[in-house]
GROMACS .gro file of C-alpha atoms in nm:
model
  252
    1MET     CA    1  -3.407  -0.548  10.277
    2MET     CA    2  -3.702  -0.379  10.290
    3GLN     CA    3  -3.858  -0.620  10.552
    4LYS     CA    4  -3.535  -0.540  10.770
    5LEU     CA    5  -3.589  -0.166  10.729
    6PHE     CA    6  -3.934  -0.185  10.872
    7GLN     CA    7  -3.851  -0.437  11.141
    8SER     CA    8  -3.611  -0.238  11.280
    9ALA     CA    9  -3.810   0.091  11.278
   10GLN     CA   10  -4.096   0.006  11.470
   11ILE     CA   11  -4.372   0.186  11.336
   12PRO     CA   12  -4.672   0.236  11.548
   13VAL     CA   13  -4.981   0.006  11.461
   14ASP     CA   14  -5.346   0.097  11.433
   15LYS     CA   15  -5.274   0.432  11.326
   16PRO     CA   16  -5.348   0.657  11.009
   17VAL     CA   17  -5.045   0.646  10.799
   18LEU     CA   18  -4.883   0.902  10.525
   19VAL     CA   19  -4.578   0.778  10.329
   20HIS     CA   20  -4.381   0.959  10.081
   21ALA     CA   21  -4.107   0.755   9.929
   22ARG     CA   22  -3.855   0.762   9.700
   23LEU     CA   23  -3.711   0.425   9.489
   24ARG     CA   24  -3.464   0.621   9.273
   25GLY     CA   25  -3.152   0.520   9.495
   26ILE     CA   26  -3.323   0.189   9.612
   27HIS     CA   27  -3.372   0.070   9.224
   28ALA     CA   28  -2.982   0.172   9.193
   29LEU     CA   29  -2.861  -0.030   9.453
   30THR     CA   30  -3.056  -0.376   9.381
   31ASP     CA   31  -3.149  -0.335   8.998
   32ILE     CA   32  -3.501  -0.429   9.137
   33SER     CA   33  -3.751  -0.270   8.851
   34TYR     CA   34  -3.985  -0.024   9.014
   35GLN     CA   35  -4.249  -0.199   9.002
   36GLN     CA   36  -4.132  -0.480   9.189
   37LEU     CA   37  -4.022  -0.196   9.416
   38SER     CA   38  -4.363  -0.027   9.488
   39GLY     CA   39  -4.528  -0.391   9.548
   40ASN     CA   40  -4.241  -0.524   9.810
   41LEU     CA   41  -4.276  -0.105   9.977
   42LEU     CA   42  -4.659  -0.149  10.004
   43ASP     CA   43  -4.642  -0.504  10.145
   44CYS     CA   44  -4.451  -0.361  10.398
   45LEU     CA   45  -4.639  -0.095  10.458
   46LEU     CA   46  -4.932  -0.314  10.493
   47ASP     CA   47  -4.755  -0.544  10.720
   48CYS     CA   48  -4.755  -0.217  10.998
   49ARG     CA   49  -5.117  -0.271  11.043
   50PRO     CA   50  -5.202   0.081  10.977
   51SER     CA   51  -5.563   0.225  11.008
   52LEU     CA   52  -5.554   0.398  10.682
   53LEU     CA   53  -5.293   0.402  10.473
   54LEU     CA   54  -5.240   0.711  10.194
   55ILE     CA   55  -4.991   0.723   9.934
   56PRO     CA   56  -4.999   1.130   9.815
   57THR     CA   57  -5.086   1.087   9.420
   58PHE     CA   58  -5.072   1.487   9.383
   59THR     CA   59  -5.095   1.696   9.077
   60ILE     CA   60  -5.000   2.033   9.193
   61TYR     CA   61  -4.879   2.178   8.906
   62SER     CA   62  -5.060   2.023   8.623
   63PHE     CA   63  -5.370   2.144   8.783
   64MET     CA   64  -5.194   2.480   8.775
   65ALA     CA   65  -5.117   2.466   8.445
   66THR     CA   66  -5.447   2.281   8.265
   67ARG     CA   67  -5.711   2.329   8.551
   68ILE     CA   68  -5.835   1.963   8.436
   69PHE     CA   69  -5.774   1.656   8.678
   70HIS     CA   70  -5.910   1.333   8.570
   71ARG     CA   71  -5.909   1.099   8.867
   72GLU     CA   72  -5.772   0.781   8.699
   73TYR     CA   73  -5.583   0.921   8.447
   74SER     CA   74  -5.419   1.213   8.550
   75HIS     CA   75  -5.052   1.114   8.664
   76SER     CA   76  -4.900   1.160   8.976
   77GLU     CA   77  -4.612   1.425   9.014
   78VAL     CA   78  -4.482   1.309   9.326
   79GLY     CA   79  -4.240   1.014   9.223
   80ARG     CA   80  -4.233   0.633   9.080
   81PHE     CA   81  -4.339   0.440   9.363
   82SER     CA   82  -4.667   0.687   9.388
   83GLU     CA   83  -4.728   0.617   9.009
   84GLU     CA   84  -4.674   0.261   9.008
   85ILE     CA   85  -4.919   0.228   9.320
   86ARG     CA   86  -5.185   0.453   9.154
   87LEU     CA   87  -5.150   0.215   8.840
   88ARG     CA   88  -5.278  -0.046   9.046
   89GLY     CA   89  -5.652   0.112   9.097
   90TYR     CA   90  -5.654   0.160   9.444
   91PRO     CA   91  -5.936   0.406   9.520
   92ARG     CA   92  -5.802   0.783   9.482
   93THR     CA   93  -5.972   1.102   9.651
   94PHE     CA   94  -6.137   1.360   9.420
   95ASP     CA   95  -5.885   1.672   9.481
   96PRO     CA   96  -5.786   1.800   9.166
   97MET     CA   97  -5.414   1.902   9.369
   98TYR     CA   98  -5.338   1.754   9.674
   99SER     CA   99  -5.499   1.325   9.589
  100VAL     CA  100  -5.431   1.086   9.768
  101LEU     CA  101  -5.484   0.672   9.714
  102ASP     CA  102  -5.661   0.547   9.955
  103ILE     CA  103  -5.487   0.181   9.980
  104LEU     CA  104  -5.754   0.051  10.258
  105ASP     CA  105  -6.023   0.235  10.183
  106ASN     CA  106  -6.100   0.389  10.518
  107LEU     CA  107  -6.130   0.773  10.472
  108PRO     CA  108  -6.476   0.879  10.577
  109SER     CA  109  -6.679   1.010  10.328
  110ASP     CA  110  -6.745   1.353  10.432
  111LEU     CA  111  -6.433   1.505  10.384
  112ASP     CA  112  -6.419   1.799  10.204
  113PHE     CA  113  -6.223   1.751   9.888
  114THR     CA  114  -6.268   2.161   9.780
  115ARG     CA  115  -5.935   2.256   9.993
  116THR     CA  116  -5.599   2.116  10.114
  117PHE     CA  117  -5.617   2.253  10.456
  118GLY     CA  118  -5.894   2.355  10.687
  119PRO     CA  119  -6.167   2.147  10.866
  120LYS     CA  120  -6.261   1.812  10.734
  121THR     CA  121  -5.989   1.792  10.497
  122VAL     CA  122  -5.745   1.484  10.449
  123MET     CA  123  -5.466   1.649  10.647
  124ASP     CA  124  -5.665   1.793  10.914
  125TYR     CA  125  -5.806   1.416  10.968
  126LEU     CA  126  -5.450   1.313  10.974
  127LYS     CA  127  -5.387   1.558  11.232
  128GLN     CA  128  -5.683   1.492  11.447
  129HIS     CA  129  -5.606   1.122  11.451
  130ASP     CA  130  -5.239   1.125  11.565
  131GLY     CA  131  -5.121   1.086  11.162
  132VAL     CA  132  -4.786   0.905  11.129
  133ILE     CA  133  -4.589   1.032  10.842
  134VAL     CA  134  -4.329   0.763  10.683
  135ASN     CA  135  -4.039   0.883  10.482
  136VAL     CA  136  -3.826   0.616  10.286
  137ASP     CA  137  -3.508   0.743  10.100
  138MET     CA  138  -3.610   1.084  10.132
  139PRO     CA  139  -3.341   1.354  10.134
  140GLY     CA  140  -3.470   1.520  10.445
  141PHE     CA  141  -3.809   1.485  10.621
  142TYR     CA  142  -4.102   1.545  10.385
  143ALA     CA  143  -4.454   1.571  10.571
  144THR     CA  144  -4.732   1.744  10.387
  145PRO     CA  145  -4.953   1.866  10.660
  146ILE     CA  146  -4.668   2.089  10.797
  147HIS     CA  147  -4.793   2.313  10.526
  148GLY     CA  148  -5.154   2.349  10.766
  149VAL     CA  149  -4.899   2.474  11.049
  150GLU     CA  150  -4.749   2.722  10.850
  151LEU     CA  151  -5.087   2.824  10.738
  152ASN     CA  152  -5.198   2.853  11.137
  153HIS     CA  153  -4.893   3.059  11.156
  154GLU     CA  154  -4.978   3.305  10.833
  155VAL     CA  155  -4.625   3.248  10.710
  156PRO     CA  156  -4.524   3.521  10.458
  157TYR     CA  157  -4.412   3.337  10.171
  158ARG     CA  158  -4.769   3.094  10.093
  159TYR     CA  159  -5.119   3.214  10.072
  160GLN     CA  160  -5.443   3.074   9.996
  161LYS     CA  161  -5.569   3.064   9.600
  162VAL     CA  162  -5.837   2.946   9.427
  163TYR     CA  163  -5.825   2.752   9.099
  164THR     CA  164  -6.139   2.734   8.907
  165GLY     CA  165  -6.133   2.398   8.680
  166LYS     CA  166  -6.321   2.084   8.598
  167MET     CA  167  -6.236   1.727   8.699
  168GLN     CA  168  -6.392   1.386   8.602
  169THR     CA  169  -6.422   1.038   8.752
  170GLY     CA  170  -6.487   0.774   8.510
  171ASP     CA  171  -6.684   0.848   8.228
  172CYS     CA  172  -6.908   1.045   8.467
  173PRO     CA  173  -6.968   1.433   8.301
  174TRP     CA  174  -6.700   1.699   8.409
  175ILE     CA  175  -6.804   1.937   8.664
  176GLU     CA  176  -6.655   2.259   8.747
  177ILE     CA  177  -6.497   2.320   9.101
  178ASN     CA  178  -6.355   2.589   9.260
  179TYR     CA  179  -6.029   2.445   9.477
  180THR     CA  180  -5.884   2.653   9.717
  181SER     CA  181  -5.492   2.539   9.764
  182TYR     CA  182  -5.192   2.691  10.012
  183VAL     CA  183  -4.908   2.774   9.755
  184ARG     CA  184  -4.586   2.961   9.719
  185GLU     CA  185  -4.556   3.158   9.421
  186VAL     CA  186  -4.414   2.967   9.107
  187SER     CA  187  -4.063   3.064   8.918
  188ARG     CA  188  -4.065   3.255   8.615
  189LEU     CA  189  -3.903   2.985   8.390
  190GLY     CA  190  -4.185   2.701   8.566
  191THR     CA  191  -3.930   2.496   8.703
  192GLY     CA  192  -4.089   2.493   9.083
  193SER     CA  193  -4.216   2.730   9.367
  194PHE     CA  194  -4.014   2.977   9.601
  195PRO     CA  195  -3.856   3.006   9.856
  196PRO     CA  196  -3.736   2.699   9.852
  197TYR     CA  197  -3.742   2.486  10.160
  198ASN     CA  198  -3.437   2.412  10.340
  199GLN     CA  199  -3.480   2.037  10.416
  200LYS     CA  200  -3.102   2.008  10.628
  201ARG     CA  201  -3.194   2.244  10.877
  202ARG     CA  202  -3.567   2.107  10.920
  203LEU     CA  203  -3.414   1.760  10.969
  204LYS     CA  204  -3.132   1.856  11.202
  205TYR     CA  205  -3.388   2.042  11.421
  206LEU     CA  206  -3.635   1.698  11.439
  207ARG     CA  207  -3.310   1.539  11.541
  208GLN     CA  208  -3.213   1.803  11.824
  209GLN     CA  209  -3.602   1.773  11.939
  210ASN     CA  210  -3.625   1.374  11.919
  211ILE     CA  211  -3.916   1.408  11.703
  212VAL     CA  212  -3.809   1.160  11.395
  213HIS     CA  213  -3.716   0.784  11.445
  214GLU     CA  214  -3.471   0.681  11.189
  215THR     CA  215  -3.326   0.359  11.097
  216SER     CA  216  -3.122   0.204  10.797
  217ALA     CA  217  -3.038  -0.089  10.620
  218GLN     CA  218  -2.799  -0.129  10.330
  219GLY     CA  219  -2.777   0.190  10.233
  220VAL     CA  220  -3.165   0.278  10.219
  221SER     CA  221  -3.276   0.523  10.519
  222LEU     CA  222  -3.697   0.536  10.680
  223SER     CA  223  -3.770   0.746  10.913
  224TRP     CA  224  -4.102   0.831  11.091
  225SER     CA  225  -4.270   1.071  11.290
  226SER     CA  226  -4.646   1.121  11.491
  227LEU     CA  227  -4.817   1.438  11.400
  228ASN     CA  228  -4.879   1.525  11.761
  229SER     CA  229  -4.502   1.541  11.821
  230PHE     CA  230  -4.411   1.646  11.449
  231CYS     CA  231  -4.695   1.983  11.458
  232PRO     CA  232  -4.625   2.146  11.797
  233ALA     CA  233  -4.248   2.132  11.691
  234ILE     CA  234  -4.259   2.258  11.381
  235ASP     CA  235  -4.482   2.589  11.578
  236ARG     CA  236  -4.264   2.651  11.841
  237ALA     CA  237  -3.947   2.646  11.525
  238LEU     CA  238  -4.210   2.921  11.322
  239GLU     CA  239  -4.269   3.095  11.671
  240GLN     CA  240  -3.903   3.189  11.702
  241ASN     CA  241  -3.844   3.233  11.361
  242ILE     CA  242  -4.192   3.287  11.091
  243HIS     CA  243  -3.880   3.165  10.761
  244PHE     CA  244  -3.732   2.845  10.962
  245LEU     CA  245  -3.860   2.670  10.704
  246VAL     CA  246  -3.748   2.821  10.402
  247ASP     CA  247  -3.427   3.014  10.265
  248GLN     CA  248  -3.505   3.375  10.175
  249VAL     CA  249  -3.355   3.360   9.824
  250ALA     CA  250  -3.471   3.605   9.551
  251GLU     CA  251  -3.700   3.450   9.258
  252PRO     CA  252  -3.494   3.259   9.018
   0.00000   0.00000   0.00000
C-alpha cells in the first residue's frame, strides 16, 4: 500500500526532504506493528532518492519544562514514526528543541543549532535549497518552515525567546546553551500552545493555490509541496491577513 502511495505521489528526486508522518491511522487499518510500518515508510522515502532526508525528533515542550536535552536519549515528541526511527540510531542534530534525524548524514557541518530559524539554520537550509515537505496521513498540511515565514511577517502571536539549558551527547560532559526559539504562549494548563492553528483553512487555501500535491491509497493519504511554492503562498496569505494561520481564541 505504501509503495503504491509513493509511486502515485511522484515526489521530485534529488531534493532535500522533510517528512511529517502519522502512523496511527495506518496501524488501525493494517494491524501492522509500528516498528514494521516505520521501516516500510522509511524505505519508501529512500526510494524517492532525496538528496537529504530529515525526520523531526522535536523536544520542544520537554526542553521548555526541564531545560535538558540528550542527543541520544531524549524521546521525540512528534509521533511514533519519529520515535521508532530515532531508536535505530541515525544521526541526530544537536538542537535542544527542533532536532531532526539526518538519515543520509548529508547536512552541512557548519549549521547553527543555537536557534530554530534564521541564517545558517536547518530550516533556512531547506528553504534555500527548495526543500520538499512530505506529509503522510496527516490531518492537514504540516510544514515546520512555515514558522520562518511567520517570523518574517512578525506575526503577533509568536515571539522569540531565549532558553538557557544543558545538553549532552554520548558520555561527553554536559554543556550549557542559550537557545533562541520562536514560540507561542503555552496554556496555563500545560496542554499545548495557543492560539491554535487552523489546519482546515490552510489546506483549503493551498489547494486553491495548487501548491499542495495530494494522493491516496486504501484510505491513507500523502501530500507534498515544494518550499519554493509553499513559502510565497503563505507570504501572500499573511500579507492579506496576519492572523490567517490561526484561530483567534482566548487562552484555554
